[in-house]
PDB file of C-alpha atoms in Angstrom:
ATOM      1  CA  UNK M 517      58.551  32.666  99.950  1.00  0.00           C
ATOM      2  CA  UNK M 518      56.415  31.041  97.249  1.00  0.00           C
ATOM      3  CA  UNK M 519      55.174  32.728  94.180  1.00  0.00           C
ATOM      4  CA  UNK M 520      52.355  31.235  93.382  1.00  0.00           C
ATOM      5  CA  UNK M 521      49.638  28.757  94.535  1.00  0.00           C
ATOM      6  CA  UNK M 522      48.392  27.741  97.963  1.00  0.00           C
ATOM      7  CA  UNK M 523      52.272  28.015  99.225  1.00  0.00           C
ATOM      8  CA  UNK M 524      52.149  32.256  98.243  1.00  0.00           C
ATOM      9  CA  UNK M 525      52.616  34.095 101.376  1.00  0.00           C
ATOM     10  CA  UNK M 526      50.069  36.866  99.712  1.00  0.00           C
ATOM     11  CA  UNK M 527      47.154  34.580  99.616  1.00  0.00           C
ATOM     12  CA  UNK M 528      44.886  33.638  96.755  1.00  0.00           C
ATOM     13  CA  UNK M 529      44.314  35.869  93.734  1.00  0.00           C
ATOM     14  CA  UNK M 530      40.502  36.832  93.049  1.00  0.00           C
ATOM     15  CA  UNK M 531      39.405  37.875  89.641  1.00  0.00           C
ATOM     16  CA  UNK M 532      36.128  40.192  89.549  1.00  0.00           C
ATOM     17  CA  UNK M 533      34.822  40.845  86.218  1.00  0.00           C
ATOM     18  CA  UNK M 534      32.894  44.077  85.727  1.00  0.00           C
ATOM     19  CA  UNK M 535      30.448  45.320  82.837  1.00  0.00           C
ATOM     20  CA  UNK M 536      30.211  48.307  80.734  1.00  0.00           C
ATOM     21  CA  UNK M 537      26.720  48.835  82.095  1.00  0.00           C
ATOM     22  CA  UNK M 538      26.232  52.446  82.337  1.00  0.00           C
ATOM     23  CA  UNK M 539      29.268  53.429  79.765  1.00  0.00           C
ATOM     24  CA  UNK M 540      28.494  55.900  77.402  1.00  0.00           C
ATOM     25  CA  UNK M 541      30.743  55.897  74.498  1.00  0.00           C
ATOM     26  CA  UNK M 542      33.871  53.874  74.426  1.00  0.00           C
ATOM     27  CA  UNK M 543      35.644  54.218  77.291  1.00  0.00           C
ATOM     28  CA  UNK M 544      38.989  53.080  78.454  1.00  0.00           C
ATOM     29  CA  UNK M 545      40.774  52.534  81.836  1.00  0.00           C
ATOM     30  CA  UNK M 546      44.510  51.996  83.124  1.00  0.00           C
ATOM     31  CA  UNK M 547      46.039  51.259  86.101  1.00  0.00           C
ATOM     32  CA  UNK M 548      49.580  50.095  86.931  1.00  0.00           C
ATOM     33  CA  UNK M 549      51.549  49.713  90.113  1.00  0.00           C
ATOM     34  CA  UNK M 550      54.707  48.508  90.904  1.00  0.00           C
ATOM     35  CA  UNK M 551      55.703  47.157  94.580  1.00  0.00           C
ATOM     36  CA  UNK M 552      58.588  45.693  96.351  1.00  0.00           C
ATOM     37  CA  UNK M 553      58.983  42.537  98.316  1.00  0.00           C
ATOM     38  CA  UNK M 554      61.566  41.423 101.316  1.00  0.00           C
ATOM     39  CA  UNK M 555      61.538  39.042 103.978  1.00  0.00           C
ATOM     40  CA  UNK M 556      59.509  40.244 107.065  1.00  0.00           C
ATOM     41  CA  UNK M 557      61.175  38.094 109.736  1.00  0.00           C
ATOM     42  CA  UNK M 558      64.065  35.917 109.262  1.00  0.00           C
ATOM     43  CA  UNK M 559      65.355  33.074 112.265  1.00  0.00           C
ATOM     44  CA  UNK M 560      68.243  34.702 114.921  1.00  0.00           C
ATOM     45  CA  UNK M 561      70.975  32.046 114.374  1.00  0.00           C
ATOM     46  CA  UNK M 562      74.059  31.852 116.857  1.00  0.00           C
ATOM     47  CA  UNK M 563      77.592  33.174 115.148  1.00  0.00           C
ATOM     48  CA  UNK M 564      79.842  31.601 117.443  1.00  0.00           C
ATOM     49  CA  UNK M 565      80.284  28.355 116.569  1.00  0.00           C
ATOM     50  CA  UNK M 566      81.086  26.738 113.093  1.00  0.00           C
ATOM     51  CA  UNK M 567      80.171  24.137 111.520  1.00  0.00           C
ATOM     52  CA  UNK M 568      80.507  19.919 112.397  1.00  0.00           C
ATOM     53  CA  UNK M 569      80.679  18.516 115.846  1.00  0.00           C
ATOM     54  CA  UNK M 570      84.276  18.709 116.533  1.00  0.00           C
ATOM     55  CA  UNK M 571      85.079  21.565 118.434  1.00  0.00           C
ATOM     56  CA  UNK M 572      89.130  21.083 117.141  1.00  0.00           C
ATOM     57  CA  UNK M 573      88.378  21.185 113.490  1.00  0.00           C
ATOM     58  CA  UNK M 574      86.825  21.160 110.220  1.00  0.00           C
ATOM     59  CA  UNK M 575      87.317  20.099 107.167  1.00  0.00           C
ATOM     60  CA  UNK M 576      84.241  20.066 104.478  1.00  0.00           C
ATOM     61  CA  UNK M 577      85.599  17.639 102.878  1.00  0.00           C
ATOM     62  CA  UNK M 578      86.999  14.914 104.846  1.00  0.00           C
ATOM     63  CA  UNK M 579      85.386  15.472 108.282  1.00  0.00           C
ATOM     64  CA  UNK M 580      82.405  13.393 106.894  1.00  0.00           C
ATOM     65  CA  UNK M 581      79.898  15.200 109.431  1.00  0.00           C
ATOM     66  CA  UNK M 582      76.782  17.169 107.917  1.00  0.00           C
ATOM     67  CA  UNK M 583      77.893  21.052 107.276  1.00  0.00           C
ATOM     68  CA  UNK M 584      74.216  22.394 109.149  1.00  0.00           C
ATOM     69  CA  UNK M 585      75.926  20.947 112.839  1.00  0.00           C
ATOM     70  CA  UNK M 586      76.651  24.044 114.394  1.00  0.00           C
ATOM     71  CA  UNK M 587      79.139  22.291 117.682  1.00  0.00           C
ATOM     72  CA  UNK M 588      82.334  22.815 115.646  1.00  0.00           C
ATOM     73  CA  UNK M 589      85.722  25.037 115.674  1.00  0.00           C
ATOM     74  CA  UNK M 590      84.811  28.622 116.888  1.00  0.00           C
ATOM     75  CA  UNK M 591      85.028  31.271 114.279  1.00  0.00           C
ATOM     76  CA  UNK M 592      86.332  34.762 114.342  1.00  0.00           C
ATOM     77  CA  UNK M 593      88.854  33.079 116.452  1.00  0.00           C
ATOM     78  CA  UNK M 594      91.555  32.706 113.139  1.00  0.00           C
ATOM     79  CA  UNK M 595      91.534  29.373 112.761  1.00  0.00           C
ATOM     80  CA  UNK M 596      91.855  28.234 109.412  1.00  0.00           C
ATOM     81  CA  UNK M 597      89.864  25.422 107.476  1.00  0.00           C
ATOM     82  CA  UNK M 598      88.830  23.594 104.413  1.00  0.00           C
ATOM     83  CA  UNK M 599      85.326  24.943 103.686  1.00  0.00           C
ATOM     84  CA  UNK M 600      82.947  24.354 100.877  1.00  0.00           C
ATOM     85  CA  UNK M 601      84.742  26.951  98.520  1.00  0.00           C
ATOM     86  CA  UNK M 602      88.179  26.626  99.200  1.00  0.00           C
ATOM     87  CA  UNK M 603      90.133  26.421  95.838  1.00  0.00           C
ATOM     88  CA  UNK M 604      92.044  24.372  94.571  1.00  0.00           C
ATOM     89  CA  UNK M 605      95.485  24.570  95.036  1.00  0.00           C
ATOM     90  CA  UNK M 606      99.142  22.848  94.555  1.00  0.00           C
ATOM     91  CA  UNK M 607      98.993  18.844  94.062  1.00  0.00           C
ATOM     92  CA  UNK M 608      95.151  19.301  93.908  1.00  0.00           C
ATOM     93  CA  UNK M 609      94.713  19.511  96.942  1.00  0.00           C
ATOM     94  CA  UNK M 610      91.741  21.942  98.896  1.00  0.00           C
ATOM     95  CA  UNK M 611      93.296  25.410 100.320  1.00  0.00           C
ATOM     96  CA  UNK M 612      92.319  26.586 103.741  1.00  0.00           C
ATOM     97  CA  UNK M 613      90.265  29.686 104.666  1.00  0.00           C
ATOM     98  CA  UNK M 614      89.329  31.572 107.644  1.00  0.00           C
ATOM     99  CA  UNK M 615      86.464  30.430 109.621  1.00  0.00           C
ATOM    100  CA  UNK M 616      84.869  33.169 110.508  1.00  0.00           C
ATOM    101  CA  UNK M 617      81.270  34.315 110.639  1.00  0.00           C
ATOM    102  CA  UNK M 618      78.719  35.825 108.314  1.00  0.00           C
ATOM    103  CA  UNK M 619      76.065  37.093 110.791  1.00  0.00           C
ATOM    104  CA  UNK M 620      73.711  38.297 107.920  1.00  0.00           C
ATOM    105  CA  UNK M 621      74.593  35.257 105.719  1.00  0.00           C
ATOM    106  CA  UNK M 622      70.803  33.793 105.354  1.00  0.00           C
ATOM    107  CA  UNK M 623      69.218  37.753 104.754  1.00  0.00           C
ATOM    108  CA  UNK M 624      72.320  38.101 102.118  1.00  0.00           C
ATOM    109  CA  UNK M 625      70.831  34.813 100.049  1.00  0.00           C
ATOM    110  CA  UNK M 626      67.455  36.821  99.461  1.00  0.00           C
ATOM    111  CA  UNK M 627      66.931  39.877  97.084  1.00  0.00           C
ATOM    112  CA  UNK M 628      64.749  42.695  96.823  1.00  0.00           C
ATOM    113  CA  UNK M 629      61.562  41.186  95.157  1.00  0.00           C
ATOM    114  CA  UNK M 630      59.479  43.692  92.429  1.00  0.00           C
ATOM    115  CA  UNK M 631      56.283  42.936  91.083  1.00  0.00           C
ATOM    116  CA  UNK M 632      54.932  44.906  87.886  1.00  0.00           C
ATOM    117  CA  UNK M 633      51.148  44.800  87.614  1.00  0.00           C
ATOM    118  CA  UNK M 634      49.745  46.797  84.838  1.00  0.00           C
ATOM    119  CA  UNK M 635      45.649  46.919  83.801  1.00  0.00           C
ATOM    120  CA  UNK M 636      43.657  48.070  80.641  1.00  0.00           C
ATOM    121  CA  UNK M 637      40.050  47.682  79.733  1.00  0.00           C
ATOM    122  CA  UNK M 638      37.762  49.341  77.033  1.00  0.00           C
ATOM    123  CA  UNK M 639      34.305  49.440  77.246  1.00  0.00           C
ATOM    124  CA  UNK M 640      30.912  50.517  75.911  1.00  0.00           C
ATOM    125  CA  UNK M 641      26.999  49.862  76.636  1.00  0.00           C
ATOM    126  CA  UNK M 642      24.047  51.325  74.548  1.00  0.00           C
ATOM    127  CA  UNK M 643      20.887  51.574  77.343  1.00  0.00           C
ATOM    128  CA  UNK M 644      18.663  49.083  76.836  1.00  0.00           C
ATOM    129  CA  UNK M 645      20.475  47.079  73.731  1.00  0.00           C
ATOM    130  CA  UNK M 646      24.165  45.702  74.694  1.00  0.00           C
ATOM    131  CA  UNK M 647      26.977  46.230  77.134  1.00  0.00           C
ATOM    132  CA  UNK M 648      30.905  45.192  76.804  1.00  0.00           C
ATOM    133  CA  UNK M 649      33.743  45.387  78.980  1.00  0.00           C
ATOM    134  CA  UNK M 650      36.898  43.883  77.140  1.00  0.00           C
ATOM    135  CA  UNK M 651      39.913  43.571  79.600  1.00  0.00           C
ATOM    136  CA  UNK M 652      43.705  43.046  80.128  1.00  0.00           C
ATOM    137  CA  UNK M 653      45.654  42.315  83.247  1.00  0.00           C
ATOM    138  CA  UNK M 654      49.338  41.154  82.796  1.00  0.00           C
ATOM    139  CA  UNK M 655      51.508  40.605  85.697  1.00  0.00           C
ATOM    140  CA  UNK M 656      55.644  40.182  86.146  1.00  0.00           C
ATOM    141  CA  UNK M 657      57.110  39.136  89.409  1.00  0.00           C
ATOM    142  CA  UNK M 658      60.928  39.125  89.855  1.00  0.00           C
ATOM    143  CA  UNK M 659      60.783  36.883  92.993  1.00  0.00           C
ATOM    144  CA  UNK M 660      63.219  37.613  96.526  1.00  0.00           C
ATOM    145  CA  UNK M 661      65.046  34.341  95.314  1.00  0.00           C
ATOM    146  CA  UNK M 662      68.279  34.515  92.832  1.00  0.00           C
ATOM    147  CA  UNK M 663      66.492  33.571  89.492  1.00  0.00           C
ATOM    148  CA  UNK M 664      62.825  33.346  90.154  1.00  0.00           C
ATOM    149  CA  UNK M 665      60.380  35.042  88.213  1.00  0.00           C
ATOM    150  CA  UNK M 666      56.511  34.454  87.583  1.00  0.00           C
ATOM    151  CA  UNK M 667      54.056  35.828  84.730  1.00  0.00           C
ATOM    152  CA  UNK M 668      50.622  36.227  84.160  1.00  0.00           C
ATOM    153  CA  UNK M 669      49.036  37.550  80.882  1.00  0.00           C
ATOM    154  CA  UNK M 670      44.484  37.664  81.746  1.00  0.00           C
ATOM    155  CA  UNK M 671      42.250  38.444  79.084  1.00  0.00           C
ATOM    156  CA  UNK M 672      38.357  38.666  79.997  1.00  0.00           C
ATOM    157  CA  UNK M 673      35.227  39.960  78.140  1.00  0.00           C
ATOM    158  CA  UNK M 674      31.967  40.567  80.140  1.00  0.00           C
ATOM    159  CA  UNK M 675      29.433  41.262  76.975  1.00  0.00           C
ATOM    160  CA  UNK M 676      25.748  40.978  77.223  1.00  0.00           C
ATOM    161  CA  UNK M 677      22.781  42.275  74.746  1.00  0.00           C
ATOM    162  CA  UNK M 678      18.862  42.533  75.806  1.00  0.00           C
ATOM    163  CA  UNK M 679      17.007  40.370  73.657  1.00  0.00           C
ATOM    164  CA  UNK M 680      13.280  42.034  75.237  1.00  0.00           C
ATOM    165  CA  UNK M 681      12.885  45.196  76.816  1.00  0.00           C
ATOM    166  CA  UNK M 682      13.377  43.029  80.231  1.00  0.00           C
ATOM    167  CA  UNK M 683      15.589  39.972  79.742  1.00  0.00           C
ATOM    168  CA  UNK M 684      19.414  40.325  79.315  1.00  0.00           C
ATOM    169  CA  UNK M 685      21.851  37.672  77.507  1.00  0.00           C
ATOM    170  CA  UNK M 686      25.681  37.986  78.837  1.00  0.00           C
ATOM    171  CA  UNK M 687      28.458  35.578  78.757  1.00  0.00           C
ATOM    172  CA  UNK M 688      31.486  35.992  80.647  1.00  0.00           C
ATOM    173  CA  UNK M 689      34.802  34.449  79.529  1.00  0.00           C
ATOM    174  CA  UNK M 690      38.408  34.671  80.798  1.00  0.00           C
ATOM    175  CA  UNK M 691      41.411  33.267  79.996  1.00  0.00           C
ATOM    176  CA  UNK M 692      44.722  33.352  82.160  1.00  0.00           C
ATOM    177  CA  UNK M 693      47.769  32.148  81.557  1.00  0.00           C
ATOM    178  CA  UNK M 694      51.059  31.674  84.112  1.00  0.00           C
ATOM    179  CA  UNK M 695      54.438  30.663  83.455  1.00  0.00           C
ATOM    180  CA  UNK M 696      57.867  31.074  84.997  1.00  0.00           C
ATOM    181  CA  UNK M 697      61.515  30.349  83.855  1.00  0.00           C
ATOM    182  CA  UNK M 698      62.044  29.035  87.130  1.00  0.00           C
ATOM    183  CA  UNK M 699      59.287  27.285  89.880  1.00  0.00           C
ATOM    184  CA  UNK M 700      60.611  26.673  93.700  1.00  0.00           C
ATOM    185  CA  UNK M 701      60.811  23.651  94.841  1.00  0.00           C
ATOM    186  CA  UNK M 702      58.289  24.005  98.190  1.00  0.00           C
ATOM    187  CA  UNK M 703      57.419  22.578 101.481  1.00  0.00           C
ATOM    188  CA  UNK M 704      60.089  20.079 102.823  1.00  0.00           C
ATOM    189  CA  UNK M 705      61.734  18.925  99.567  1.00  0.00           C
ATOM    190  CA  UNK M 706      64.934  18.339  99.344  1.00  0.00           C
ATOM    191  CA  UNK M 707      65.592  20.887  96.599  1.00  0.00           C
ATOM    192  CA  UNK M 708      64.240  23.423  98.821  1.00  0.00           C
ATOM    193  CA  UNK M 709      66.529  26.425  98.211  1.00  0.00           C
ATOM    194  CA  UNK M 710      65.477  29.003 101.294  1.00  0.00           C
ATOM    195  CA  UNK M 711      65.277  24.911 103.187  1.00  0.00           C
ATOM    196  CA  UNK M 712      68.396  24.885 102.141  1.00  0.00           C
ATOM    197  CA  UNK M 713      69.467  28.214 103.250  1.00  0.00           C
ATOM    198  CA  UNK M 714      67.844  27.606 106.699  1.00  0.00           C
ATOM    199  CA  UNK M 715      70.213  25.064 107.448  1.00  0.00           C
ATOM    200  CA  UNK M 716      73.613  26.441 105.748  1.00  0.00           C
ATOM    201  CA  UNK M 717      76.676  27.083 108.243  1.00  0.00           C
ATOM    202  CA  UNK M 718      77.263  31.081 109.477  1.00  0.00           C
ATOM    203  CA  UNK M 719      80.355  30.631 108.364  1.00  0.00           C
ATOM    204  CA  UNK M 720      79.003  30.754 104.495  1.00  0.00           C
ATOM    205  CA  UNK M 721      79.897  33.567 102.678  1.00  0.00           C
ATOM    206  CA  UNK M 722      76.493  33.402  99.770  1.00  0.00           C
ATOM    207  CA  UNK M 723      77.872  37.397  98.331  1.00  0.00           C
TER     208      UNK M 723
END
C-alpha cells in the first residue's frame, strides 16, 4: 500500500495545466474532495495452528524457531505460552498467555486511509493581448498504515501575451513539492511493515 511513486497502488499522478483563454474578468475556481482508502483484498490465513514447528509448545523466547512457522501448539485449545508480549513478571522472568487466535489480526494492523485534495485557480485573458491562469493544488494523505502520511503543496502559472495580431508568447511553470513525516519502506525490504505483517503469527493480538 504505497503512497507515492511507481510502488502507489493508484497509479501515476498527471498534471494538466490549463489557460485563461477565453476568461473575461478575473475569475476564480475551487474544488475539494475528500476520499477514503482500505485494503481491497487481504490473504485467507489458517487460525488453527500457532506459531514454531513444535506442535507441544512455544515459547518466543527460548524456542529459537522463527515466529512466521505456522506447525506449532494449536490455539483456542487453552494452552498457555510465552509470546512476544508477555510481561514481565516475578524473578524477571516472561509470564505466559493464552494462545489463541486473532482471525482478523493482519486487517486489524491497517486503518482507514483519508486523502484531502483541495484546488484553487484565478484567472483572466484580455482577447487578443494576454491570458493567465495562476493555480494551487495541495494535497494531504493520512495513509492505511499506523503513522504514514504524505503532502503535496503545486503551484503553476500558464501566462501568455500576443506580441502581433497572430503570434502568441506563453510560458508555463510549475513547481511541486512532496514530503512526509514518515516514507514506507517498499518491495522486499526487510523493514517492510505490511511484509512484516504478512508473515506475523494469528496468534498476534496488533489492537
Amino acid at each position: 500500500a504505497a503512497l507515492y511513486g511507481s510502488q502507489a497502488a493508484n497509479g501515476v499522478i498527471v498534471i494538466k495545466t490549463k489557460s485563461g483563454m477565453g476568461q473575461i474578468g478575473l475569475g476564480f475556481e475551487y474544488s475539494g474532495s475528500v476520499s477514503f482508502e482500505v485494503p481491497f483484498r487481504l490473504p485467507q490465513f489458517q487460525n488453527k495452528y500457532g506459531p514454531g514447528m513444535n506442535p507441544e509448545s512455544w515459547d518466543f523466547w527460548a524456542s529459537g524457531e522463527e515466529p512466521y512457522y505456522a506447525w506449532g501448539p494449536p490455539l483456542d485449545a487453552g494452552l498457555m505460552a510465552v509470546q512476544w508480549n508477555s510481561p514481565i513478571g516475578q524473578g524477571g522472568q516472561p509470564v505466559q498467555l493464552p494462545l489463541k487466535s486473532y482471525e482478523n489480526n493482519l486487517r486489524d494492523f491497517f486503518e482507514t486511509g483519508i486523502i484531502y485534495n483541495n484546488n484553487i485557480a484565478f484567472s483572466k485573458s484580455e482577447d487578443k493581448k494576454y491570458q493567465f491562469r495562476l493555480a494551487y493544488n495541495n494535497l494531504k494523505e493520512n495513509g492505511m498504515l499506523y503513522n504514514t502520511d504524505l503532502t503535496r503543496n503545486v503551484v503553476s502559472l500558464n501566462a501568455g501575451t500576443f506580441i502581433t495580431k497572430k503570434i502568441e508568447v506563453f510560458t508555463t511553470t510549475l513547481y511541486s513539492n512532496t514530503s512526509s513525516g514518515n516514507r514506507l519502506w517498499g518491495n522486499s525490504d526487510a523493514n517492510n511493515a505490511v511484509k512484516s505483517a504478512l508473515f506475523m503469527p494469528r496468534s498476534c493480538n496488533v489492537e
